Short mmCIF file of C-alpha atoms and ligand atoms in Angstrom, two decimals:
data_model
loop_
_atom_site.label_atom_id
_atom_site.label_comp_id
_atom_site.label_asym_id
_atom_site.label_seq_id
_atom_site.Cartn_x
_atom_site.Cartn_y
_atom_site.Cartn_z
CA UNK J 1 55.22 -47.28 37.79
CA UNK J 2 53.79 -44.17 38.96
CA UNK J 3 54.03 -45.26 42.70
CA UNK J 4 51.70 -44.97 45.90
CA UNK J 5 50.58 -41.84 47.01
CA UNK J 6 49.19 -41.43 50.78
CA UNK J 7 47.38 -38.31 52.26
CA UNK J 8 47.12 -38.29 55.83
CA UNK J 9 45.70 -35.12 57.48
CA UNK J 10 44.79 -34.60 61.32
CA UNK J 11 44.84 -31.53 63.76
CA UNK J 12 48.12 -31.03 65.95
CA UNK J 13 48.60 -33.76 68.36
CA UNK J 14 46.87 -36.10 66.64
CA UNK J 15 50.41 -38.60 65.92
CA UNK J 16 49.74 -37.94 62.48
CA UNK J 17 53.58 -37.19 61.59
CA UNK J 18 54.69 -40.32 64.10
CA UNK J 19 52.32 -42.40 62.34
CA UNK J 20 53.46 -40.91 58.90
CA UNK J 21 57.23 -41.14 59.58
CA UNK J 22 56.31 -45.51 60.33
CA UNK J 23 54.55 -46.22 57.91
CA UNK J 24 57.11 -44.67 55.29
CA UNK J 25 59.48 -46.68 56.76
CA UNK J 26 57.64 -49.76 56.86
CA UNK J 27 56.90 -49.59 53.07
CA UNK J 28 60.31 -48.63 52.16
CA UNK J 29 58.58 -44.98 50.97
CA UNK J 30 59.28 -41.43 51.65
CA UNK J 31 57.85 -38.50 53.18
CA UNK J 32 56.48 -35.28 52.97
CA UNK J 33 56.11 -32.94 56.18
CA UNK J 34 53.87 -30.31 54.67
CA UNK J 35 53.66 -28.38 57.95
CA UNK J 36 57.59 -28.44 57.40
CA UNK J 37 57.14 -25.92 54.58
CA UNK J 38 54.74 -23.73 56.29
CA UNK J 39 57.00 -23.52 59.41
CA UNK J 40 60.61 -22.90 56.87
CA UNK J 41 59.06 -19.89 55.46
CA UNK J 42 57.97 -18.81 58.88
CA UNK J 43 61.29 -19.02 59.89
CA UNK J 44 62.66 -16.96 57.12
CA UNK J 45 59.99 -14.30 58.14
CA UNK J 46 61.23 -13.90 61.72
CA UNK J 47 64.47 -14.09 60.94
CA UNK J 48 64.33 -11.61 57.73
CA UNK J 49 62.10 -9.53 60.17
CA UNK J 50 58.94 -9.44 57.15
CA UNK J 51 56.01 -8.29 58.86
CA UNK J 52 53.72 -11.55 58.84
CA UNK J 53 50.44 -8.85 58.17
CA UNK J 54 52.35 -7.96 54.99
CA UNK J 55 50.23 -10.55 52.63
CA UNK J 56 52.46 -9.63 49.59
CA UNK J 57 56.12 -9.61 51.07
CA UNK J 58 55.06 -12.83 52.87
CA UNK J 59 53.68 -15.08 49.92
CA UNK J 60 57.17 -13.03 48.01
CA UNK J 61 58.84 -15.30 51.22
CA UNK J 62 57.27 -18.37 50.07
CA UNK J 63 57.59 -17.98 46.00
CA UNK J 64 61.91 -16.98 46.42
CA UNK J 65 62.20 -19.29 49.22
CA UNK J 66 65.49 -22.26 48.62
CA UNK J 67 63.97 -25.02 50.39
CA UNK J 68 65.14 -28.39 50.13
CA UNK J 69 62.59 -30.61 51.89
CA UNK J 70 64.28 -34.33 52.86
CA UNK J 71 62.01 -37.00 52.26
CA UNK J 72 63.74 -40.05 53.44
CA UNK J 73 61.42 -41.24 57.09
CA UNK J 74 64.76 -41.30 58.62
CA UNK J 75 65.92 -37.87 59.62
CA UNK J 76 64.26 -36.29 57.20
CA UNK J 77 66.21 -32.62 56.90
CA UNK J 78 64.81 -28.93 55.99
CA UNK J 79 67.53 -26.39 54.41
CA UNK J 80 66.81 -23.15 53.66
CA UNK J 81 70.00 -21.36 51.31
CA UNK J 82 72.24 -24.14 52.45
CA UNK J 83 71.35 -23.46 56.52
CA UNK J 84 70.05 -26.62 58.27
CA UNK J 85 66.83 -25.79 59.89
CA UNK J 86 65.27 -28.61 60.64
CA UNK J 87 65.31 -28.53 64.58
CA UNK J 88 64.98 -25.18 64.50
CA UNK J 89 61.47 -24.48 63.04
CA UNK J 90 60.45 -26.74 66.40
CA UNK J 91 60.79 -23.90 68.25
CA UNK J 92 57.95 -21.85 70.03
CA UNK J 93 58.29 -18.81 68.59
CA UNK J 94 57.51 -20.81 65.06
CA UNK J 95 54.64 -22.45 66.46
CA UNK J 96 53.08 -19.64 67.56
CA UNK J 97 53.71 -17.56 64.19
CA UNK J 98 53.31 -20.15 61.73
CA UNK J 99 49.26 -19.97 61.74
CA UNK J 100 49.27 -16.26 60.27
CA UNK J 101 51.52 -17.39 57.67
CA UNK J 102 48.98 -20.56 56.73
CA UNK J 103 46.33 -18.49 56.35
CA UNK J 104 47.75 -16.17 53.79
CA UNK J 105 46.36 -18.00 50.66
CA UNK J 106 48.80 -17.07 48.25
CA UNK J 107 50.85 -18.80 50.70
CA UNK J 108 49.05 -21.77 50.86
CA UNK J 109 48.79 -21.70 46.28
CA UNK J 110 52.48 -21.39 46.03
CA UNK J 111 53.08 -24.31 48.72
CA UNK J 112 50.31 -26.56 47.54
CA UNK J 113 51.52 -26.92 44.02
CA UNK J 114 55.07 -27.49 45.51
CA UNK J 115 53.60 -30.11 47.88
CA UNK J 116 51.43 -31.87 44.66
CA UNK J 117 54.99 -31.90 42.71
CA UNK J 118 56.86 -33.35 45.64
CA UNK J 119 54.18 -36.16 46.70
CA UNK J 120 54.59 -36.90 43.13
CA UNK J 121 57.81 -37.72 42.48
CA UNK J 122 58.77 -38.97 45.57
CA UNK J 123 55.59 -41.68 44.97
CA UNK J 124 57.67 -42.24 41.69
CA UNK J 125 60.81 -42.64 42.22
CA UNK J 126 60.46 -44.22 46.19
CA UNK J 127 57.44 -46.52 45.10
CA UNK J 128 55.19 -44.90 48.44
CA UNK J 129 55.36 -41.37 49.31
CA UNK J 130 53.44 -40.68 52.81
CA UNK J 131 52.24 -36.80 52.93
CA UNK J 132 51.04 -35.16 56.19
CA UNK J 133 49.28 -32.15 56.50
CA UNK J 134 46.00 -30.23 57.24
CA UNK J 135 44.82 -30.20 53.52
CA UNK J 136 46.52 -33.16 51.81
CA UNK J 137 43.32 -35.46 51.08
CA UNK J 138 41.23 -32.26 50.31
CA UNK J 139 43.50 -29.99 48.36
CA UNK J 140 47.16 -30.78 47.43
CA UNK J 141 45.74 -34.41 46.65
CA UNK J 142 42.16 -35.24 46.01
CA UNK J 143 43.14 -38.15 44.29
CA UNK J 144 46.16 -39.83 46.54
CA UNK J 145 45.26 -43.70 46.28
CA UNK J 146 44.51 -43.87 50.14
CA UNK J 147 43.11 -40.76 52.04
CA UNK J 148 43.32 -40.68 55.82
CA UNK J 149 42.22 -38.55 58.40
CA UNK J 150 43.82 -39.40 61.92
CA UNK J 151 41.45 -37.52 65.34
CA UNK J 152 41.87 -38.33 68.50
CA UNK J 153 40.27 -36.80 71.90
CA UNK J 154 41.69 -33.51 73.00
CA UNK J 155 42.81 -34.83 76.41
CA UNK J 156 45.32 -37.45 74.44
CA UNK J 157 46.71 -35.03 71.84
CA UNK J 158 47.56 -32.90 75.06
CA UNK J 159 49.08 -36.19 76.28
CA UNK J 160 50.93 -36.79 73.40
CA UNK J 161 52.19 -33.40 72.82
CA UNK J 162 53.43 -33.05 76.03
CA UNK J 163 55.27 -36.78 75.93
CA UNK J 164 56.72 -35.65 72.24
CA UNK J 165 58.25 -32.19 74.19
CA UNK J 166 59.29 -34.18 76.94
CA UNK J 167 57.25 -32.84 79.68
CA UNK J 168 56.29 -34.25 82.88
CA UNK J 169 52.87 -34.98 83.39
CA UNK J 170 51.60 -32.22 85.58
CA UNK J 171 48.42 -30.66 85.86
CA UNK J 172 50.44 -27.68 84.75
CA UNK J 173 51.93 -28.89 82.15
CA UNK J 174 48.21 -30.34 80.95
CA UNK J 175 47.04 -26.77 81.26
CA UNK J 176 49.96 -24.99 78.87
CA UNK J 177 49.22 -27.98 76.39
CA UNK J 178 45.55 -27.56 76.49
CA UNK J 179 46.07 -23.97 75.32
CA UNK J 180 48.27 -24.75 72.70
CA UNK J 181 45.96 -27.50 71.17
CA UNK J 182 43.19 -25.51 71.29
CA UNK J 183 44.79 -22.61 70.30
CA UNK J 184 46.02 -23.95 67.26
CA UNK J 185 42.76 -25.60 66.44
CA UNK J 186 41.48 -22.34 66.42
CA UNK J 187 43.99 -20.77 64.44
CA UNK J 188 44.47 -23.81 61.90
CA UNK J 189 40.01 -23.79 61.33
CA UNK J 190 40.39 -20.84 59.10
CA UNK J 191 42.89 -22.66 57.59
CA UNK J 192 40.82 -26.05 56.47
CA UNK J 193 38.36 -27.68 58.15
CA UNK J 194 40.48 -30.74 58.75
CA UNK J 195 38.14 -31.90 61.98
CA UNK J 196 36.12 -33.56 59.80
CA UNK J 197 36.90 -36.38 56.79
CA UNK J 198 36.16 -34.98 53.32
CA UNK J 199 33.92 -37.88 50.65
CA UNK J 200 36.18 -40.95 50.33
CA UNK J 201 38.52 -40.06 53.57
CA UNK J 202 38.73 -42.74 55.96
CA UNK J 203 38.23 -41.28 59.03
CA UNK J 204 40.56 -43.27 61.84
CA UNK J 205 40.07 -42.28 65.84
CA UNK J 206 43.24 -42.74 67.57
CA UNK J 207 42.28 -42.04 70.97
CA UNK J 208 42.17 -46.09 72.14
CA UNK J 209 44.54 -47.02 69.60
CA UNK J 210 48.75 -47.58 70.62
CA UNK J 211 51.12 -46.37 67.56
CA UNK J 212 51.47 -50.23 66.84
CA UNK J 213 47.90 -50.30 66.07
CA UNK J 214 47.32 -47.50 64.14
CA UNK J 215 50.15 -48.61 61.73
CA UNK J 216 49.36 -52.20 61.58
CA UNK J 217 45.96 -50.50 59.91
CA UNK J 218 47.10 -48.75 57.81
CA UNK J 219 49.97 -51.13 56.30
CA UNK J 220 46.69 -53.05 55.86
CA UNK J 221 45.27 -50.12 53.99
CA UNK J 222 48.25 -49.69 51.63
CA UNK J 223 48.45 -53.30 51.36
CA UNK J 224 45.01 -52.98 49.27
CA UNK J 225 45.95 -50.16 46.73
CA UNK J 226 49.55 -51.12 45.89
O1 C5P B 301 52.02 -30.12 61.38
P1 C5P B 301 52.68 -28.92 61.97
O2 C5P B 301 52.31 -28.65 63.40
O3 C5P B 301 54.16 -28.90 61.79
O4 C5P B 301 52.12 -27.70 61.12
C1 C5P B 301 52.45 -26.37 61.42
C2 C5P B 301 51.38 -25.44 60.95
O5 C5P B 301 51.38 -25.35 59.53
C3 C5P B 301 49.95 -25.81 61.32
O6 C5P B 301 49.61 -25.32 62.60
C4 C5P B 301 49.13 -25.13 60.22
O7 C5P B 301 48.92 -23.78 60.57
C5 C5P B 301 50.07 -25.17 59.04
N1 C5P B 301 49.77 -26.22 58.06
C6 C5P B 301 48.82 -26.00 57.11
N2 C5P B 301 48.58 -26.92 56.13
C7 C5P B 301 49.26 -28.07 56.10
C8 C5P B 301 50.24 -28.34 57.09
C9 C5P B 301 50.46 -27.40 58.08
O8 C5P B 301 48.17 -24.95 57.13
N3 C5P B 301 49.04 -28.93 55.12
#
């Protein structure tokens, strides 16, 4: 059997890689981090110094790069040429970079098909594959059997992304994630317009809803098409 294949996209801070990472689990399915892949060949930018306004040299990054994506929920790993990166391409200076390299769009071509090929195969071999991106149920797969797109308020993706770095819940620390939400919203828009659900996306608000809830959904969801 050809397998399950789930698209779930949503804007940073939006759970969409918590909810991903459960509901993989729950099904016995795999993963794809999509953002993952954008953020490896960041990293191989920085640390190959390739100037990111180079469009050529970095889509040259993103055609050569050895990537091997893990797609198992638990712990799922990211290698580049052997090197474990996968707590690595966390770090700020990715964050902050990885936007210019999503925008290039022979980037985004060369990771796309990679993305379509791995959603694939994992759906085959796993019997669910969950993929989470910005673009998943509009471009790397139009036709996944369930298409979600997970929003929540700003104030509770600040919230969130502040609980997920381990932050205290300051005013300050509201402030620095503000920026960075918005910042990236900003930055991702020219990317996709992932804000809003594409024909045939089920649009799910998250803002009132506990992790437990959201999942319990879409296990529901799933459920239907398998
Ligand atoms: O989801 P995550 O925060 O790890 O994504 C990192 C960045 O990769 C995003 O800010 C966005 O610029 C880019 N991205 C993308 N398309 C995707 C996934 C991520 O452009 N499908």
């Amino acid at each position: 059997a050809p397998g399950v294949s789930v698209a779930i996209d949503g804007p940073a801070g939006s759970g969409k890689s918590t909810i991903a990472r459960l509901l993989a689990e729950a099904t016995g399915g795999g993963i794809l981090d999509t953002g993952a892949m954008y953020r490896a060949v960041t990293w191989v930018c920085l640390a190959d110094e390739v100037d990111l306004d180079d469009q050529d040299a970095v889509a040259h990054v993103a055609r050569e790069i050895d990537l091997e994506l893990g797609t198992d929920p638990n712990g799922a790993s990211v290698v580049v040429s052997g090197e474990d990166i996968t707590a690595a391409i966390r770090a700020q200076t990715i964050t902050e970079a990885v936007s210019a390299v999503a925008t290039n769009t022979q980037v985004r071509t060369i990771l796309q098909r990679r993305q379509r090929e791995i959603l694939l195969a994992t759906a085959a071999q796993r019997g669910v594959c969950v993929a989470e991106g910005r673009d998943i149920t509009t471009v790397v797969a139009p036709d996944a059997d369930l298409r979600i797109l997970l929003t929540a308020s700003p104030d509770a993706r600040m919230a969130r992304r502040a609980a997920e770095l381990d932050l205290e819940d300051t005013e300050e620390t509201r402030a620095a994630m503000r920026d960075q939400v918005l910042r990236r919203d900003r930055d991702d828009s020219t990317v996709s317009e992932f804000l809003v659900p594409a024909d045939g996306v089920i649009a799910l608000d998250t803002t009132e809803l506990s992790v437990d809830e959201v999942l319990t959904h879409l296990l529901k969801l799933v459920e239907k098409v398998r």
